[in-house]
Amino acid sequence: KYFNIIVLYKTKLLGRKKMKKFVKNLLIIMATTLLFSCAKQSNSQKSIAVFVPGIMDDSPTYAKLANGVKQAVEEYNANKDENSKCNLFIMEAGTNQAEWSDKIISLASTGKYQVIISSNPSLPDLVEPIIQQFPAQKFILLDAEKEGNNNINTVCYNQYEQAYLTGYIAGLMTKSNKLALIAAQEYPVMNNVLLPYFEKGAQDANSATTVDFRIVGNWYDATKGAELTDAVIKNGVDVILPICGGAAAGVISSAKNNNAKITWFDDSGFSRAPDTIISSTTNAQDKMAYEKTLEYLEGKTPWGTHKMVGVKEGFVDFVQDDENYIKNVPAEIREKMAALVEEIHKGKDVRN
Ligand code: RBF
């Protein structure tokens, strides 16, 4: 048709004015088509940012977060053409918590990432004011709790169970009846769940136990971690739970030097110090990050909701099949632990 019109113009059968109108209309059509096709492309192209509130080295919880999301995105992208692949950007924000908010704003202000996936109990309070500024920005937050904000979906692990199981093995394994929890900092989950349920598990296993609670002051200082561990061991402590990120390397080296034992938290830690680590209580953060990412990519995220998952749901576990656990822990204690895990599986609430 366009060709015919050009021929008519060339052969002077179409006037100059009409030809001008035709070219104008053609340009409008072309521009609109281009605009719509661009808009369609950028709308359908998915982009996810992972915000790591700390550093991945020595914080299994963050390494598992990034790996889980990465795996889901890779699977989603397999066999897709370039335009329909999901982009993934991982930002490691570092341990300076004062910078986290600005770094999240820098991600949100690009408008590029439809969802920011992260993990930390402090994040709901940090992101709520950011959502007011950027109302389209969605957040999936693991290890956090927030209900009723339609831009946020949260999941947390049953850390009552995770801490109770850890306390229980520590109570069964201590010879001095003196335990310690070396924490990076105080925060509500630490003060209301991790410390009290580590204590409760230890007490239920062995009513003579006491727990010395020490604070490093940050999530990276291994020297301070070692100093605190030296000090509690001097006071007779023989089993220690470190929840202090990179500072735990110092806790392990002090325990090794002083012949004390470590109960490890979040992932299976036996290979870090096979003679010193006597137990590992894990949460399946990698599996959760993977499932939550795929759920998002399928458009099925339950925005505004929260849920807690534990042993029964397969997201909290006590490692029983590692050769170092079998080597370091006597059979009768392993039997007691197996019985406890089984009870929790069947519905025992460790809070009662
Ligand atoms: N856990 C880590 O393993 N590494 C960290 O760097 C880290 N930073 C945290 C910062 C804040 C402000 C809070 C509240 C928690 C942090 N956690 C960190 C602890 C984490 O959320 C969780 O409680 C523990 O890993 C035990 O599962």
Coordinates of C-alpha atoms in Angstrom, one line a residue, residues 57-278:
D57 CA 32.4 -15.0 53.9
D58 CA 31.9 -16.6 57.3
S59 CA 28.2 -15.8 57.4
P60 CA 26.6 -19.0 56.1
T61 CA 23.2 -17.4 56.3
Y62 CA 24.2 -14.8 53.6
A63 CA 26.1 -17.2 51.4
K64 CA 23.1 -19.5 51.3
L65 CA 20.8 -16.5 50.5
A66 CA 22.8 -15.5 47.4
N67 CA 23.3 -19.1 46.3
G68 CA 19.6 -20.0 46.6
V69 CA 18.5 -17.0 44.5
K70 CA 21.2 -17.5 42.0
Q71 CA 20.2 -21.2 41.5
A72 CA 16.5 -20.2 41.0
V73 CA 17.4 -17.5 38.5
E74 CA 19.7 -19.8 36.5
E75 CA 16.9 -22.5 36.3
Y76 CA 14.3 -19.9 35.3
N77 CA 16.6 -18.5 32.6
A78 CA 17.5 -21.9 31.1
N79 CA 16.1 -22.2 27.5
K80 CA 14.8 -18.6 27.6
D81 CA 15.7 -16.0 24.9
E82 CA 17.8 -13.0 26.0
N83 CA 14.8 -10.7 26.3
S84 CA 12.8 -12.9 28.6
K85 CA 15.7 -13.8 30.9
C86 CA 15.7 -12.5 34.5
N87 CA 18.7 -10.3 35.5
L88 CA 20.3 -10.8 38.9
F89 CA 22.4 -8.3 40.8
I90 CA 24.0 -9.1 44.1
M91 CA 25.0 -6.3 46.4
E92 CA 27.2 -7.1 49.4
A93 CA 26.5 -4.1 51.7
G94 CA 29.2 -4.8 54.3
T95 CA 28.9 -4.8 58.1
N96 CA 28.4 -1.0 58.6
Q97 CA 24.7 -1.1 59.4
A98 CA 24.5 2.7 59.3
E99 CA 25.0 2.5 55.5
W100 CA 22.4 -0.2 54.8
S101 CA 19.4 2.1 54.3
D102 CA 21.2 4.4 51.8
K103 CA 22.4 1.3 49.9
I104 CA 18.9 -0.1 49.7
I105 CA 17.7 3.4 48.5
S106 CA 20.3 3.3 45.8
L107 CA 18.9 0.0 44.5
A108 CA 15.2 1.1 44.8
S109 CA 15.9 4.5 43.1
T110 CA 17.1 2.8 39.9
G111 CA 13.5 1.5 39.5
K112 CA 15.2 -1.4 37.8
Y113 CA 14.7 -4.2 40.3
Q114 CA 11.1 -5.2 40.7
V115 CA 12.0 -7.1 43.9
I116 CA 14.9 -6.9 46.4
I117 CA 15.5 -10.1 48.2
S118 CA 17.4 -10.0 51.5
S119 CA 17.7 -11.6 54.9
N120 CA 17.9 -10.0 58.3
P121 CA 15.5 -9.4 61.2
S122 CA 16.3 -5.6 61.2
L123 CA 15.1 -5.1 57.6
P124 CA 11.3 -4.6 57.8
D125 CA 11.8 -1.4 59.9
L126 CA 14.5 -0.2 57.5
V127 CA 12.5 -0.8 54.3
E128 CA 9.1 0.5 55.3
P129 CA 10.1 4.2 54.9
I130 CA 11.9 3.4 51.7
I131 CA 8.6 1.8 50.3
Q132 CA 6.8 5.1 51.1
Q133 CA 9.3 6.8 48.8
F134 CA 9.3 4.1 46.1
P135 CA 5.8 2.6 46.3
A136 CA 6.4 0.1 43.4
Q137 CA 9.4 -1.5 45.2
K138 CA 8.8 -5.0 46.5
F139 CA 10.9 -6.8 49.1
I140 CA 11.1 -10.5 50.0
L141 CA 12.8 -10.7 53.4
L142 CA 14.0 -14.0 55.0
D143 CA 14.9 -14.3 58.7
A144 CA 12.5 -11.4 59.3
E145 CA 9.0 -10.8 60.4
K146 CA 6.4 -8.3 59.0
E147 CA 2.8 -8.7 58.3
G148 CA 0.3 -6.4 56.6
N149 CA 2.5 -4.4 54.2
N150 CA 1.6 -5.4 50.6
N151 CA 5.1 -4.6 49.4
I152 CA 6.8 -7.1 51.8
N153 CA 6.7 -10.8 52.2
T154 CA 8.6 -12.4 55.1
V155 CA 9.6 -15.8 56.3
C156 CA 11.6 -16.8 59.3
Y157 CA 12.9 -20.1 60.7
N158 CA 11.7 -21.6 63.9
Q159 CA 14.7 -20.4 65.9
Y160 CA 13.1 -21.5 69.2
E161 CA 13.7 -25.0 67.9
Q162 CA 17.1 -24.2 66.4
A163 CA 18.4 -22.6 69.7
Y164 CA 16.7 -25.3 71.9
L165 CA 18.3 -28.2 70.0
T166 CA 21.7 -26.4 70.3
G167 CA 21.3 -25.8 74.0
Y168 CA 20.2 -29.4 74.6
I169 CA 23.3 -30.9 73.0
A170 CA 25.5 -28.4 74.9
G171 CA 23.8 -29.3 78.2
L172 CA 24.4 -33.0 77.5
M173 CA 28.0 -32.5 76.4
T174 CA 29.3 -30.1 79.1
K175 CA 31.5 -31.5 81.8
S176 CA 31.8 -28.3 83.8
N177 CA 28.1 -27.3 83.5
K178 CA 29.3 -24.0 82.2
L179 CA 28.3 -22.8 78.7
A180 CA 28.7 -19.6 76.8
L181 CA 26.9 -17.8 73.9
I182 CA 29.2 -15.4 72.2
A183 CA 27.0 -13.0 70.2
A184 CA 28.0 -10.3 67.8
Q185 CA 25.4 -7.9 69.1
E186 CA 22.1 -7.7 71.0
Y187 CA 18.9 -7.6 68.9
P188 CA 15.4 -8.7 69.7
V189 CA 15.7 -12.2 68.2
M190 CA 19.0 -12.7 70.1
N191 CA 17.5 -11.5 73.4
N192 CA 14.1 -13.0 73.1
V193 CA 14.7 -16.3 71.2
L194 CA 18.3 -17.4 70.7
L195 CA 19.7 -16.8 74.2
P196 CA 16.6 -17.9 76.2
Y197 CA 16.0 -21.0 74.1
F198 CA 19.7 -22.0 74.1
E199 CA 19.4 -21.7 77.9
K200 CA 16.1 -23.6 78.1
G201 CA 17.4 -26.5 76.0
A202 CA 20.6 -26.7 78.1
Q203 CA 18.5 -26.6 81.4
D204 CA 16.1 -29.3 80.1
A205 CA 19.1 -31.5 79.3
N206 CA 21.0 -30.8 82.5
S207 CA 19.5 -28.5 85.1
A208 CA 22.9 -27.6 86.5
T209 CA 24.0 -25.6 83.5
T210 CA 24.5 -21.9 83.4
V211 CA 25.1 -19.7 80.3
D212 CA 27.6 -16.9 80.1
F213 CA 26.5 -14.3 77.5
R214 CA 29.2 -12.2 75.9
I215 CA 29.0 -9.6 73.1
V216 CA 31.7 -8.9 70.5
G217 CA 30.2 -5.6 69.3
N218 CA 30.3 -6.4 65.6
W219 CA 30.1 -9.2 63.1
Y220 CA 33.7 -9.4 62.0
D221 CA 36.3 -9.0 64.8
A222 CA 37.9 -12.4 65.1
T223 CA 40.5 -11.1 67.6
K224 CA 37.8 -9.9 69.9
G225 CA 36.0 -13.2 69.4
A226 CA 39.1 -15.1 70.5
E227 CA 39.7 -12.8 73.5
L228 CA 36.1 -13.3 74.8
T229 CA 36.4 -17.1 74.3
D230 CA 39.8 -17.2 76.2
A231 CA 38.1 -15.3 79.1
V232 CA 35.0 -17.6 79.4
I233 CA 37.2 -20.7 79.1
K234 CA 39.3 -19.3 82.0
N235 CA 36.1 -19.2 84.0
G236 CA 35.4 -22.9 83.4
V237 CA 33.2 -22.8 80.3
D238 CA 33.7 -25.9 78.1
V239 CA 31.0 -25.6 75.4
I240 CA 30.4 -22.4 73.4
L241 CA 27.9 -21.3 70.8
P242 CA 29.1 -18.5 68.6
I243 CA 26.6 -16.4 66.7
C244 CA 28.9 -13.6 65.5
G245 CA 29.6 -14.0 61.8
G246 CA 33.3 -13.5 60.9
A247 CA 34.2 -13.1 64.6
A248 CA 33.4 -16.9 65.0
A249 CA 36.8 -17.7 63.4
G250 CA 38.4 -16.3 66.6
V251 CA 36.0 -18.3 68.8
I252 CA 36.9 -21.5 67.0
S253 CA 40.7 -20.9 67.2
S254 CA 40.5 -20.1 70.9
A255 CA 38.4 -23.2 71.6
K256 CA 40.8 -25.3 69.6
N257 CA 43.8 -24.0 71.6
N258 CA 42.0 -24.5 75.0
N259 CA 40.4 -27.8 74.3
A260 CA 36.8 -26.5 74.6
K261 CA 34.0 -27.5 72.3
I262 CA 31.8 -25.5 69.9
T263 CA 28.1 -26.0 69.0
W264 CA 27.7 -24.5 65.5
F265 CA 24.7 -22.6 64.2
D266 CA 23.0 -22.0 60.7
D267 CA 25.0 -24.5 58.6
S268 CA 26.9 -27.7 59.0
G269 CA 30.2 -26.5 60.5
F270 CA 32.1 -29.7 61.3
S271 CA 34.7 -29.3 58.5
R272 CA 35.8 -25.9 60.0
A273 CA 37.3 -27.7 63.0
P274 CA 36.6 -31.4 63.0
D275 CA 37.7 -32.1 66.6
T276 CA 36.3 -29.0 68.1
I277 CA 32.8 -28.7 66.6
I278 CA 30.5 -31.2 68.2

